[in-house]
Short mmCIF file of N, CA and C and ligand atoms in Angstrom, two decimals:
data_model
loop_
_atom_site.label_atom_id
_atom_site.label_comp_id
_atom_site.label_asym_id
_atom_site.label_seq_id
_atom_site.Cartn_x
_atom_site.Cartn_y
_atom_site.Cartn_z
N MET A 1 0.83 -1.23 0.00
CA MET A 1 0.00 0.00 0.00
C MET A 1 0.85 1.26 0.00
N LYS A 2 1.87 1.27 0.81
CA LYS A 2 2.66 2.50 0.96
C LYS A 2 3.27 3.01 -0.35
N PRO A 3 3.94 2.15 -1.15
CA PRO A 3 4.54 2.67 -2.40
C PRO A 3 3.52 3.33 -3.31
N ARG A 4 2.30 2.84 -3.33
CA ARG A 4 1.27 3.44 -4.20
C ARG A 4 0.98 4.89 -3.79
N TYR A 5 0.91 5.11 -2.48
CA TYR A 5 0.68 6.50 -2.00
C TYR A 5 1.80 7.42 -2.46
N ILE A 6 3.03 6.88 -2.40
CA ILE A 6 4.18 7.70 -2.83
C ILE A 6 4.04 8.07 -4.30
N TRP A 7 3.64 7.08 -5.13
CA TRP A 7 3.47 7.36 -6.56
C TRP A 7 2.43 8.44 -6.82
N ILE A 8 1.34 8.34 -6.10
CA ILE A 8 0.29 9.36 -6.27
C ILE A 8 0.84 10.73 -5.91
N GLY A 9 1.62 10.77 -4.84
CA GLY A 9 2.23 12.02 -4.43
C GLY A 9 3.14 12.58 -5.51
N ILE A 10 3.97 11.71 -6.09
CA ILE A 10 4.89 12.15 -7.15
C ILE A 10 4.10 12.67 -8.36
N LEU A 11 3.03 11.96 -8.72
CA LEU A 11 2.22 12.38 -9.86
C LEU A 11 1.63 13.77 -9.63
N ILE A 12 1.18 14.02 -8.42
CA ILE A 12 0.60 15.34 -8.12
C ILE A 12 1.67 16.42 -8.26
N ILE A 13 2.87 16.13 -7.78
CA ILE A 13 3.97 17.11 -7.87
C ILE A 13 4.29 17.38 -9.35
N VAL A 14 4.40 16.31 -10.15
CA VAL A 14 4.72 16.47 -11.58
C VAL A 14 3.63 17.29 -12.27
N ALA A 15 2.36 16.99 -11.95
CA ALA A 15 1.25 17.73 -12.55
C ALA A 15 1.34 19.21 -12.19
N ALA A 16 1.70 19.48 -10.93
CA ALA A 16 1.82 20.88 -10.50
C ALA A 16 2.96 21.57 -11.25
N LEU A 17 4.08 20.86 -11.43
CA LEU A 17 5.21 21.44 -12.15
C LEU A 17 4.85 21.74 -13.60
N LEU A 18 4.14 20.80 -14.25
CA LEU A 18 3.74 20.99 -15.64
C LEU A 18 2.80 22.19 -15.77
N ALA A 19 1.89 22.30 -14.83
CA ALA A 19 0.95 23.43 -14.84
C ALA A 19 1.73 24.74 -14.71
N GLY A 20 2.72 24.73 -13.82
CA GLY A 20 3.54 25.92 -13.63
C GLY A 20 4.27 26.29 -14.90
N CYS A 21 4.83 25.29 -15.60
CA CYS A 21 5.57 25.54 -16.83
C CYS A 21 4.67 26.13 -17.91
N SER A 22 3.50 25.56 -18.09
CA SER A 22 2.65 26.01 -19.19
C SER A 22 2.14 27.43 -18.94
N SER A 23 1.86 27.76 -17.68
CA SER A 23 1.38 29.12 -17.42
C SER A 23 2.52 30.12 -17.63
N ALA A 24 3.75 29.71 -17.30
CA ALA A 24 4.90 30.60 -17.52
C ALA A 24 5.08 30.84 -19.01
N ALA A 25 4.93 29.78 -19.81
CA ALA A 25 5.10 29.93 -21.25
C ALA A 25 4.03 30.86 -21.83
N GLN A 26 2.85 30.79 -21.30
CA GLN A 26 1.76 31.65 -21.78
C GLN A 26 2.07 33.13 -21.53
N THR A 27 2.54 33.44 -20.32
CA THR A 27 2.82 34.85 -20.03
C THR A 27 3.95 35.35 -20.93
N GLN A 28 4.90 34.48 -21.26
CA GLN A 28 5.99 34.90 -22.14
C GLN A 28 5.46 35.24 -23.54
N GLU A 29 4.53 34.44 -24.03
CA GLU A 29 3.97 34.70 -25.35
C GLU A 29 3.25 36.04 -25.41
N LYS A 30 2.56 36.35 -24.32
CA LYS A 30 1.78 37.58 -24.29
C LYS A 30 2.67 38.82 -24.34
N SER A 31 3.80 38.79 -23.59
CA SER A 31 4.62 39.99 -23.48
C SER A 31 5.58 40.11 -24.67
N THR A 32 5.06 40.48 -25.82
CA THR A 32 5.92 40.77 -26.95
C THR A 32 6.62 42.09 -26.66
N GLU A 33 7.88 42.18 -27.05
CA GLU A 33 8.67 43.37 -26.76
C GLU A 33 8.01 44.61 -27.37
N PRO A 34 7.73 45.62 -26.54
CA PRO A 34 7.08 46.82 -27.08
C PRO A 34 8.03 47.67 -27.93
N VAL A 35 9.33 47.54 -27.67
CA VAL A 35 10.31 48.32 -28.42
C VAL A 35 11.44 47.40 -28.85
N LYS A 36 11.84 47.53 -30.12
CA LYS A 36 13.00 46.78 -30.60
C LYS A 36 14.18 47.74 -30.65
N PHE A 37 15.26 47.35 -29.99
CA PHE A 37 16.44 48.20 -29.88
C PHE A 37 17.55 47.69 -30.80
N THR A 38 18.17 48.61 -31.51
CA THR A 38 19.40 48.28 -32.22
C THR A 38 20.44 49.32 -31.83
N LEU A 39 21.59 48.87 -31.35
CA LEU A 39 22.64 49.80 -30.94
C LEU A 39 23.79 49.73 -31.92
N GLU A 40 24.16 50.92 -32.41
CA GLU A 40 25.33 51.02 -33.30
C GLU A 40 26.26 52.06 -32.72
N THR A 41 27.52 51.95 -33.09
CA THR A 41 28.48 52.96 -32.65
C THR A 41 29.24 53.49 -33.85
N THR A 42 29.69 54.74 -33.74
CA THR A 42 30.62 55.32 -34.69
C THR A 42 31.81 55.82 -33.88
N PRO A 43 33.02 55.34 -34.10
CA PRO A 43 33.33 54.26 -35.04
C PRO A 43 32.82 52.89 -34.56
N ALA A 44 32.80 51.95 -35.47
CA ALA A 44 32.44 50.58 -35.12
C ALA A 44 33.59 49.66 -35.52
N PRO A 45 34.10 48.85 -34.62
CA PRO A 45 33.75 48.76 -33.20
C PRO A 45 34.18 50.01 -32.43
N PRO A 46 33.59 50.21 -31.24
CA PRO A 46 33.89 51.42 -30.45
C PRO A 46 35.34 51.45 -29.98
N VAL A 47 35.81 52.63 -29.69
CA VAL A 47 37.20 52.81 -29.24
C VAL A 47 37.20 53.55 -27.90
N ALA A 48 38.34 53.50 -27.21
CA ALA A 48 38.51 54.32 -26.01
C ALA A 48 38.53 55.77 -26.47
N GLY A 49 37.80 56.64 -25.77
CA GLY A 49 37.67 58.03 -26.18
C GLY A 49 36.25 58.29 -26.65
N LYS A 50 36.11 59.28 -27.55
CA LYS A 50 34.76 59.69 -27.96
C LYS A 50 34.15 58.77 -29.01
N ASN A 51 32.93 58.39 -28.78
CA ASN A 51 32.16 57.56 -29.70
C ASN A 51 30.76 58.14 -29.80
N GLU A 52 30.15 57.95 -30.94
CA GLU A 52 28.74 58.26 -31.04
C GLU A 52 27.97 56.95 -30.89
N ILE A 53 27.02 56.96 -29.96
CA ILE A 53 26.16 55.79 -29.77
C ILE A 53 24.83 56.10 -30.45
N ILE A 54 24.46 55.25 -31.37
CA ILE A 54 23.21 55.47 -32.11
C ILE A 54 22.25 54.34 -31.78
N LEU A 55 21.07 54.72 -31.32
CA LEU A 55 20.04 53.73 -31.00
C LEU A 55 18.93 53.84 -32.02
N LYS A 56 18.66 52.73 -32.63
CA LYS A 56 17.55 52.68 -33.58
C LYS A 56 16.41 51.98 -32.87
N LEU A 57 15.27 52.67 -32.78
CA LEU A 57 14.14 52.11 -32.05
C LEU A 57 12.97 51.86 -33.00
N GLU A 58 12.39 50.69 -32.82
CA GLU A 58 11.20 50.34 -33.62
C GLU A 58 10.09 49.91 -32.68
N ASP A 59 8.87 50.19 -33.07
CA ASP A 59 7.73 49.76 -32.25
C ASP A 59 7.36 48.31 -32.58
N GLN A 60 6.30 47.83 -31.95
CA GLN A 60 5.87 46.44 -32.13
C GLN A 60 5.65 46.06 -33.59
N ASP A 61 5.23 47.05 -34.41
CA ASP A 61 4.92 46.77 -35.81
C ASP A 61 6.12 46.97 -36.72
N GLY A 62 7.29 47.23 -36.12
CA GLY A 62 8.48 47.43 -36.93
C GLY A 62 8.60 48.81 -37.52
N GLN A 63 7.76 49.74 -37.03
CA GLN A 63 7.82 51.13 -37.50
C GLN A 63 8.78 51.92 -36.62
N PRO A 64 9.47 52.92 -37.19
CA PRO A 64 10.38 53.74 -36.38
C PRO A 64 9.64 54.38 -35.21
N LEU A 65 10.23 54.29 -34.03
CA LEU A 65 9.63 54.88 -32.85
C LEU A 65 10.14 56.32 -32.73
N THR A 66 9.28 57.27 -33.07
CA THR A 66 9.68 58.67 -33.05
C THR A 66 9.05 59.38 -31.85
N GLY A 67 9.63 60.52 -31.50
CA GLY A 67 9.06 61.35 -30.45
C GLY A 67 9.21 60.81 -29.05
N ALA A 68 10.14 59.89 -28.86
CA ALA A 68 10.34 59.31 -27.53
C ALA A 68 11.43 60.09 -26.78
N THR A 69 11.37 59.98 -25.47
CA THR A 69 12.44 60.52 -24.63
C THR A 69 13.40 59.38 -24.35
N VAL A 70 14.66 59.56 -24.76
CA VAL A 70 15.63 58.47 -24.64
C VAL A 70 16.80 58.94 -23.78
N ASP A 71 17.02 58.24 -22.70
CA ASP A 71 18.17 58.53 -21.84
C ASP A 71 19.10 57.34 -21.85
N VAL A 72 20.39 57.63 -21.80
CA VAL A 72 21.39 56.58 -21.89
C VAL A 72 22.35 56.71 -20.70
N SER A 73 22.62 55.61 -20.05
CA SER A 73 23.67 55.65 -19.04
C SER A 73 24.69 54.58 -19.36
N ALA A 74 25.93 54.86 -19.03
CA ALA A 74 27.04 53.95 -19.30
C ALA A 74 27.79 53.70 -18.01
N ASP A 75 28.00 52.44 -17.71
CA ASP A 75 28.64 52.07 -16.45
C ASP A 75 29.83 51.17 -16.76
N HIS A 76 31.01 51.61 -16.31
CA HIS A 76 32.21 50.79 -16.50
C HIS A 76 32.15 49.65 -15.50
N THR A 77 31.75 48.48 -15.97
CA THR A 77 31.42 47.38 -15.04
C THR A 77 32.65 46.85 -14.31
N ASP A 78 33.85 47.14 -14.82
CA ASP A 78 35.06 46.66 -14.16
C ASP A 78 35.36 47.45 -12.88
N MET A 79 34.69 48.60 -12.70
CA MET A 79 34.95 49.45 -11.55
C MET A 79 33.62 49.91 -10.97
N THR A 80 33.66 50.29 -9.71
CA THR A 80 32.43 50.83 -9.11
C THR A 80 32.44 52.34 -9.21
N GLY A 81 31.27 52.89 -9.39
CA GLY A 81 31.10 54.33 -9.36
C GLY A 81 31.59 55.06 -10.58
N MET A 82 31.87 54.35 -11.67
CA MET A 82 32.30 55.03 -12.88
C MET A 82 31.14 55.00 -13.87
N THR A 83 30.26 55.97 -13.73
CA THR A 83 29.03 55.98 -14.51
C THR A 83 28.82 57.36 -15.11
N MET A 84 28.31 57.38 -16.32
CA MET A 84 27.91 58.66 -16.92
C MET A 84 26.57 58.46 -17.60
N SER A 85 25.83 59.56 -17.74
CA SER A 85 24.52 59.43 -18.35
C SER A 85 24.10 60.75 -18.99
N GLY A 86 23.15 60.66 -19.88
CA GLY A 86 22.66 61.86 -20.54
C GLY A 86 21.55 61.51 -21.51
N PRO A 87 20.88 62.56 -22.00
CA PRO A 87 19.80 62.33 -22.96
C PRO A 87 20.33 62.14 -24.38
N ALA A 88 19.71 61.26 -25.14
CA ALA A 88 20.06 61.10 -26.55
C ALA A 88 19.20 62.03 -27.38
N THR A 89 19.77 62.52 -28.46
CA THR A 89 19.08 63.48 -29.33
C THR A 89 18.42 62.74 -30.48
N GLU A 90 17.15 63.05 -30.71
CA GLU A 90 16.44 62.37 -31.78
C GLU A 90 16.93 62.82 -33.14
N GLN A 91 17.09 61.83 -34.02
CA GLN A 91 17.43 62.10 -35.41
C GLN A 91 16.27 61.58 -36.26
N GLU A 92 16.47 61.50 -37.54
CA GLU A 92 15.35 61.02 -38.37
C GLU A 92 15.24 59.49 -38.29
N GLY A 93 14.05 58.99 -38.60
CA GLY A 93 13.84 57.55 -38.74
C GLY A 93 13.92 56.74 -37.46
N GLY A 94 13.53 57.34 -36.33
CA GLY A 94 13.54 56.59 -35.08
C GLY A 94 14.92 56.33 -34.52
N LYS A 95 15.87 57.18 -34.93
CA LYS A 95 17.23 57.05 -34.41
C LYS A 95 17.50 58.12 -33.37
N TYR A 96 18.24 57.75 -32.35
CA TYR A 96 18.59 58.65 -31.26
C TYR A 96 20.08 58.51 -31.03
N ALA A 97 20.77 59.64 -30.87
CA ALA A 97 22.22 59.59 -30.79
C ALA A 97 22.73 60.35 -29.58
N ILE A 98 23.83 59.85 -29.02
CA ILE A 98 24.49 60.52 -27.91
C ILE A 98 25.99 60.27 -28.05
N THR A 99 26.77 61.27 -27.69
CA THR A 99 28.22 61.10 -27.72
C THR A 99 28.68 60.67 -26.34
N ALA A 100 29.47 59.63 -26.30
CA ALA A 100 29.98 59.12 -25.03
C ALA A 100 31.50 59.10 -25.09
N ASP A 101 32.10 59.56 -24.01
CA ASP A 101 33.55 59.56 -23.93
C ASP A 101 33.98 58.43 -22.99
N PHE A 102 34.36 57.33 -23.59
CA PHE A 102 34.79 56.18 -22.79
C PHE A 102 36.25 56.38 -22.42
N SER A 103 36.46 56.79 -21.19
CA SER A 103 37.82 57.12 -20.77
C SER A 103 38.68 55.88 -20.57
N MET A 104 38.05 54.72 -20.47
CA MET A 104 38.81 53.51 -20.23
C MET A 104 38.28 52.37 -21.11
N SER A 105 39.18 51.45 -21.44
CA SER A 105 38.77 50.26 -22.17
C SER A 105 38.11 49.28 -21.19
N GLY A 106 37.59 48.19 -21.74
CA GLY A 106 36.91 47.21 -20.91
C GLY A 106 35.44 47.15 -21.27
N THR A 107 34.66 46.61 -20.35
CA THR A 107 33.23 46.43 -20.63
C THR A 107 32.43 47.57 -20.02
N TRP A 108 31.64 48.20 -20.85
CA TRP A 108 30.72 49.24 -20.39
C TRP A 108 29.31 48.72 -20.56
N LYS A 109 28.53 48.80 -19.51
CA LYS A 109 27.12 48.42 -19.61
C LYS A 109 26.34 49.66 -20.01
N ILE A 110 25.71 49.59 -21.17
CA ILE A 110 24.91 50.70 -21.67
C ILE A 110 23.45 50.41 -21.34
N THR A 111 22.83 51.29 -20.58
CA THR A 111 21.41 51.12 -20.27
C THR A 111 20.64 52.23 -20.98
N VAL A 112 19.65 51.81 -21.75
CA VAL A 112 18.85 52.75 -22.53
C VAL A 112 17.45 52.80 -21.94
N TYR A 113 16.99 54.00 -21.61
CA TYR A 113 15.64 54.20 -21.08
C TYR A 113 14.80 54.88 -22.15
N VAL A 114 13.67 54.30 -22.47
CA VAL A 114 12.79 54.88 -23.48
C VAL A 114 11.44 55.17 -22.85
N ARG A 115 11.02 56.42 -22.99
CA ARG A 115 9.70 56.81 -22.46
C ARG A 115 8.91 57.53 -23.54
N LYS A 116 7.68 57.12 -23.68
CA LYS A 116 6.78 57.80 -24.61
C LYS A 116 5.35 57.43 -24.23
N GLU A 117 4.53 58.44 -23.95
CA GLU A 117 3.15 58.21 -23.54
C GLU A 117 3.09 57.07 -22.51
N GLY A 118 2.41 55.98 -22.77
CA GLY A 118 2.31 54.91 -21.80
C GLY A 118 3.50 53.97 -21.78
N LEU A 119 4.51 54.29 -22.56
CA LEU A 119 5.66 53.40 -22.73
C LEU A 119 6.78 53.77 -21.76
N ASP A 120 7.33 52.79 -21.10
CA ASP A 120 8.46 53.03 -20.19
C ASP A 120 9.29 51.75 -20.14
N VAL A 121 10.28 51.67 -21.01
CA VAL A 121 11.08 50.45 -21.10
C VAL A 121 12.56 50.78 -20.99
N LYS A 122 13.32 49.78 -20.59
CA LYS A 122 14.77 49.96 -20.60
C LYS A 122 15.44 48.69 -21.10
N LYS A 123 16.64 48.87 -21.62
CA LYS A 123 17.38 47.72 -22.14
C LYS A 123 18.86 47.92 -21.90
N ASP A 124 19.52 46.81 -21.55
CA ASP A 124 20.96 46.84 -21.30
C ASP A 124 21.73 46.27 -22.49
N PHE A 125 22.85 46.88 -22.76
CA PHE A 125 23.79 46.36 -23.76
C PHE A 125 25.17 46.29 -23.12
N ASP A 126 25.94 45.31 -23.50
CA ASP A 126 27.34 45.28 -23.09
C ASP A 126 28.19 45.75 -24.25
N LEU A 127 28.98 46.79 -24.02
CA LEU A 127 29.84 47.34 -25.06
C LEU A 127 31.28 47.07 -24.63
N LYS A 128 32.00 46.38 -25.48
CA LYS A 128 33.40 46.06 -25.13
C LYS A 128 34.34 46.99 -25.88
N ILE A 129 35.10 47.75 -25.13
CA ILE A 129 36.08 48.67 -25.70
C ILE A 129 37.44 47.98 -25.65
N PRO A 130 38.03 47.71 -26.80
CA PRO A 130 39.31 46.98 -26.79
C PRO A 130 40.48 47.83 -26.27
CU1 CU B 1 36.91 52.65 -15.17
#
C-alpha cells in the first residue's frame, strides 16, 4: 500500500510542475517586446575616447519609434562608481544619438531608457572597448 501512495504524491507534484511551466510559457507569449532596440556605434567597433552611440528604435509593428524621450547611461562594469549618463538626441527615422567619452577600455554596460506616452522600457547592452 505505501509505495502506491508515494506514486500518487509524485504524480501530483509532476502535474503541479507541468501546470507551472505552461502558465509561464503563456505569459511569455503575451509579453511581446514593445520596443526593438538596435545599438550602433561610430566608429564601429567602439574605441577608447569619444564615440557616437546610435540607437535605432522600432515599435511592435516594426515602425520607427519617433518622439520618444531616450536617456542613456554607461557604467564601467570593471569598476564601481564610474558611470555617466545623458539624454540622446532624436534624429530622423527613429534614431537617437548621444556622444559618449569612454575614458577607459573594458566592458561598459549601456542602459537605454525609453519613455513615450504609456511606454516606459529599458534595455541593457554590453559594449566592449578593446
Ligand atoms: Cu573605469
